[in-house]
mmCIF file of C-alpha atoms in Angstrom:
data_model
loop_
_atom_site.group_PDB
_atom_site.id
_atom_site.type_symbol
_atom_site.label_atom_id
_atom_site.label_comp_id
_atom_site.label_asym_id
_atom_site.label_seq_id
_atom_site.Cartn_x
_atom_site.Cartn_y
_atom_site.Cartn_z
ATOM 1 C CA GLN A 1 41.977 16.098 -56.858
ATOM 2 C CA VAL A 2 42.146 20.238 -55.502
ATOM 3 C CA GLN A 3 39.218 21.141 -53.207
ATOM 4 C CA LEU A 4 38.974 25.017 -52.869
ATOM 5 C CA VAL A 5 37.362 27.132 -49.986
ATOM 6 C CA GLU A 6 36.788 31.140 -50.135
ATOM 7 C CA SER A 7 36.199 33.408 -47.421
ATOM 8 C CA GLY A 8 36.673 36.652 -46.413
ATOM 9 C CA GLY A 9 33.524 38.132 -48.676
ATOM 10 C CA GLY A 10 30.915 41.110 -47.631
ATOM 11 C CA SER A 11 29.978 44.675 -47.582
ATOM 12 C CA VAL A 12 31.947 47.373 -48.098
ATOM 13 C CA GLN A 13 31.266 51.087 -49.044
ATOM 14 C CA ALA A 14 32.935 52.695 -52.362
ATOM 15 C CA GLY A 15 36.716 53.367 -51.769
ATOM 16 C CA GLY A 16 37.127 50.490 -49.207
ATOM 17 C CA SER A 17 39.135 47.278 -48.994
ATOM 18 C CA LEU A 18 38.484 43.398 -48.918
ATOM 19 C CA ARG A 19 40.739 40.248 -48.888
ATOM 20 C CA LEU A 20 39.506 37.240 -50.064
ATOM 21 C CA SER A 21 41.267 33.922 -48.919
ATOM 22 C CA CYS A 22 41.028 30.611 -50.858
ATOM 23 C CA ALA A 23 42.073 27.751 -49.040
ATOM 24 C CA ALA A 24 43.139 25.093 -51.038
ATOM 25 C CA SER A 25 43.778 20.995 -50.457
ATOM 26 C CA GLY A 26 45.548 18.908 -52.633
ATOM 27 C CA PRO A 27 48.787 17.227 -53.192
ATOM 28 C CA THR A 28 50.103 19.667 -55.888
ATOM 29 C CA TYR A 29 48.871 22.985 -55.033
ATOM 30 C CA SER A 30 51.666 24.738 -54.784
ATOM 31 C CA ASN A 31 52.309 23.970 -58.712
ATOM 32 C CA TYR A 32 48.864 24.704 -59.627
ATOM 33 C CA TYR A 33 47.555 27.617 -61.729
ATOM 34 C CA MET A 34 45.153 29.890 -59.612
ATOM 35 C CA ALA A 35 42.895 32.413 -60.099
ATOM 36 C CA TRP A 36 39.965 34.397 -59.317
ATOM 37 C CA PHE A 37 37.031 35.010 -61.269
ATOM 38 C CA ARG A 38 33.602 36.830 -60.405
ATOM 39 C CA GLN A 39 30.306 36.936 -61.175
ATOM 40 C CA ALA A 40 27.943 39.735 -61.462
ATOM 41 C CA PRO A 41 23.910 38.980 -61.910
ATOM 42 C CA GLY A 42 23.221 38.299 -65.523
ATOM 43 C CA LYS A 43 26.366 38.590 -66.580
ATOM 44 C CA GLU A 44 29.688 35.865 -67.527
ATOM 45 C CA ARG A 45 31.898 34.980 -65.277
ATOM 46 C CA GLU A 46 35.048 36.926 -65.980
ATOM 47 C CA GLY A 47 39.059 36.338 -64.976
ATOM 48 C CA VAL A 48 39.837 38.847 -62.463
ATOM 49 C CA ALA A 49 43.430 38.009 -61.579
ATOM 50 C CA ALA A 50 45.847 34.863 -61.814
ATOM 51 C CA ILE A 51 49.094 33.691 -60.776
ATOM 52 C CA TYR A 52 51.151 31.018 -61.208
ATOM 53 C CA THR A 53 55.020 29.996 -60.491
ATOM 54 C CA ALA A 54 57.534 28.445 -62.665
ATOM 55 C CA GLY A 55 59.424 26.730 -59.858
ATOM 56 C CA GLY A 56 61.239 28.961 -57.240
ATOM 57 C CA SER A 57 59.766 31.672 -55.803
ATOM 58 C CA THR A 58 59.267 33.570 -59.026
ATOM 59 C CA TYR A 59 55.237 34.213 -59.437
ATOM 60 C CA TYR A 60 53.799 35.473 -62.072
ATOM 61 C CA THR A 61 50.575 37.501 -61.741
ATOM 62 C CA TYR A 62 47.630 38.433 -64.681
ATOM 63 C CA TYR A 63 44.845 41.143 -64.135
ATOM 64 C CA ALA A 64 41.904 41.901 -66.167
ATOM 65 C CA ASP A 65 42.154 45.835 -66.774
ATOM 66 C CA SER A 66 39.038 46.908 -65.067
ATOM 67 C CA VAL A 67 41.354 46.036 -61.279
ATOM 68 C CA LYS A 68 44.539 46.622 -62.661
ATOM 69 C CA GLY A 69 46.549 49.194 -59.921
ATOM 70 C CA ARG A 70 43.301 48.198 -57.027
ATOM 71 C CA PHE A 71 43.869 44.312 -56.708
ATOM 72 C CA THR A 72 46.868 42.269 -55.844
ATOM 73 C CA ILE A 73 46.679 38.433 -56.295
ATOM 74 C CA SER A 74 48.809 36.160 -53.617
ATOM 75 C CA LYS A 75 49.688 32.787 -53.055
ATOM 76 C CA ASP A 76 51.123 31.556 -49.555
ATOM 77 C CA ASN A 77 52.305 27.744 -50.347
ATOM 78 C CA THR A 78 53.445 27.094 -46.726
ATOM 79 C CA LYS A 79 49.227 27.904 -45.619
ATOM 80 C CA ASN A 80 48.037 26.227 -49.045
ATOM 81 C CA THR A 81 46.195 29.792 -49.317
ATOM 82 C CA LEU A 82 45.519 32.115 -52.070
ATOM 83 C CA TYR A 83 44.712 35.645 -51.788
ATOM 84 C CA LEU A 84 43.314 38.988 -53.223
ATOM 85 C CA GLN A 85 43.770 42.059 -52.071
ATOM 86 C CA MET A 86 40.813 44.249 -52.886
ATOM 87 C CA ASN A 87 41.821 48.351 -52.589
ATOM 88 C CA SER A 88 39.538 51.363 -53.969
ATOM 89 C CA LEU A 89 36.351 49.432 -54.802
ATOM 90 C CA LYS A 90 33.977 50.148 -56.582
ATOM 91 C CA PRO A 91 30.270 49.134 -57.147
ATOM 92 C CA GLU A 92 30.954 47.680 -60.337
ATOM 93 C CA ASP A 93 33.046 45.167 -58.450
ATOM 94 C CA THR A 94 30.046 43.592 -56.548
ATOM 95 C CA ALA A 95 29.942 40.212 -57.422
ATOM 96 C CA VAL A 96 30.285 36.439 -56.613
ATOM 97 C CA TYR A 97 34.158 36.018 -56.111
ATOM 98 C CA TYR A 98 35.253 32.281 -57.168
ATOM 99 C CA CYS A 99 38.895 30.310 -56.719
ATOM 100 C CA ALA A 100 39.881 28.570 -59.824
ATOM 101 C CA ALA A 101 42.876 26.314 -60.205
ATOM 102 C CA HIS A 102 44.188 24.012 -62.839
ATOM 103 C CA SER A 103 47.672 21.624 -63.022
ATOM 104 C CA PHE A 104 48.176 23.624 -66.633
ATOM 105 C CA VAL A 105 47.058 26.546 -68.040
ATOM 106 C CA ARG A 106 48.375 28.155 -71.264
ATOM 107 C CA ASP A 107 49.420 31.352 -71.776
ATOM 108 C CA GLY A 108 47.131 33.452 -73.397
ATOM 109 C CA PHE A 109 44.235 31.535 -71.441
ATOM 110 C CA ARG A 110 44.932 32.220 -67.974
ATOM 111 C CA LEU A 111 41.977 34.929 -67.318
ATOM 112 C CA MET A 112 39.493 32.454 -69.129
ATOM 113 C CA ARG A 113 37.189 30.639 -67.769
ATOM 114 C CA ASN A 114 37.484 27.310 -69.202
ATOM 115 C CA ALA A 115 40.929 26.682 -68.689
ATOM 116 C CA TYR A 116 40.142 25.957 -64.733
ATOM 117 C CA LYS A 117 38.944 22.498 -63.836
ATOM 118 C CA PHE A 118 38.895 22.951 -59.932
ATOM 119 C CA TRP A 119 36.076 25.526 -58.265
ATOM 120 C CA GLY A 120 35.255 27.001 -54.954
ATOM 121 C CA GLN A 121 31.393 27.939 -54.087
ATOM 122 C CA GLY A 122 32.226 31.343 -54.173
ATOM 123 C CA THR A 123 32.078 34.214 -51.759
ATOM 124 C CA GLN A 124 29.718 37.477 -52.162
ATOM 125 C CA VAL A 125 31.319 40.839 -52.377
ATOM 126 C CA THR A 126 29.121 43.839 -52.203
ATOM 127 C CA VAL A 127 30.063 47.309 -52.846
ATOM 128 C CA SER A 128 27.865 50.383 -52.109
ATOM 129 C CA SER A 129 28.165 53.906 -53.091
#
């Protein structure tokens, strides 16, 4: 069982930056597929970024087109923490951001909501123009 707790959300002006953190607990966190999702009011929850390792120190990352070049996903296994560095924020990035995890996510599904079993409670990000 993996438990996830997000933090780092807040309010920022357009063009600003925030870094979200997701503290994870569980015996096999380092091998889990991890991702960030977001949900804006009245919209479906959408995948933002995902990360996994096939072993060793090589990580594979995936990004939604809307955040490529602005957001960076990373994880620190020594701290059991997942991060999302968000730069050049836009008002349309406003949403509740969720951390998600699962023991395996098939290629092609890594930004799909139904592929993840474990979820955090979410953290609010508000970007003003």
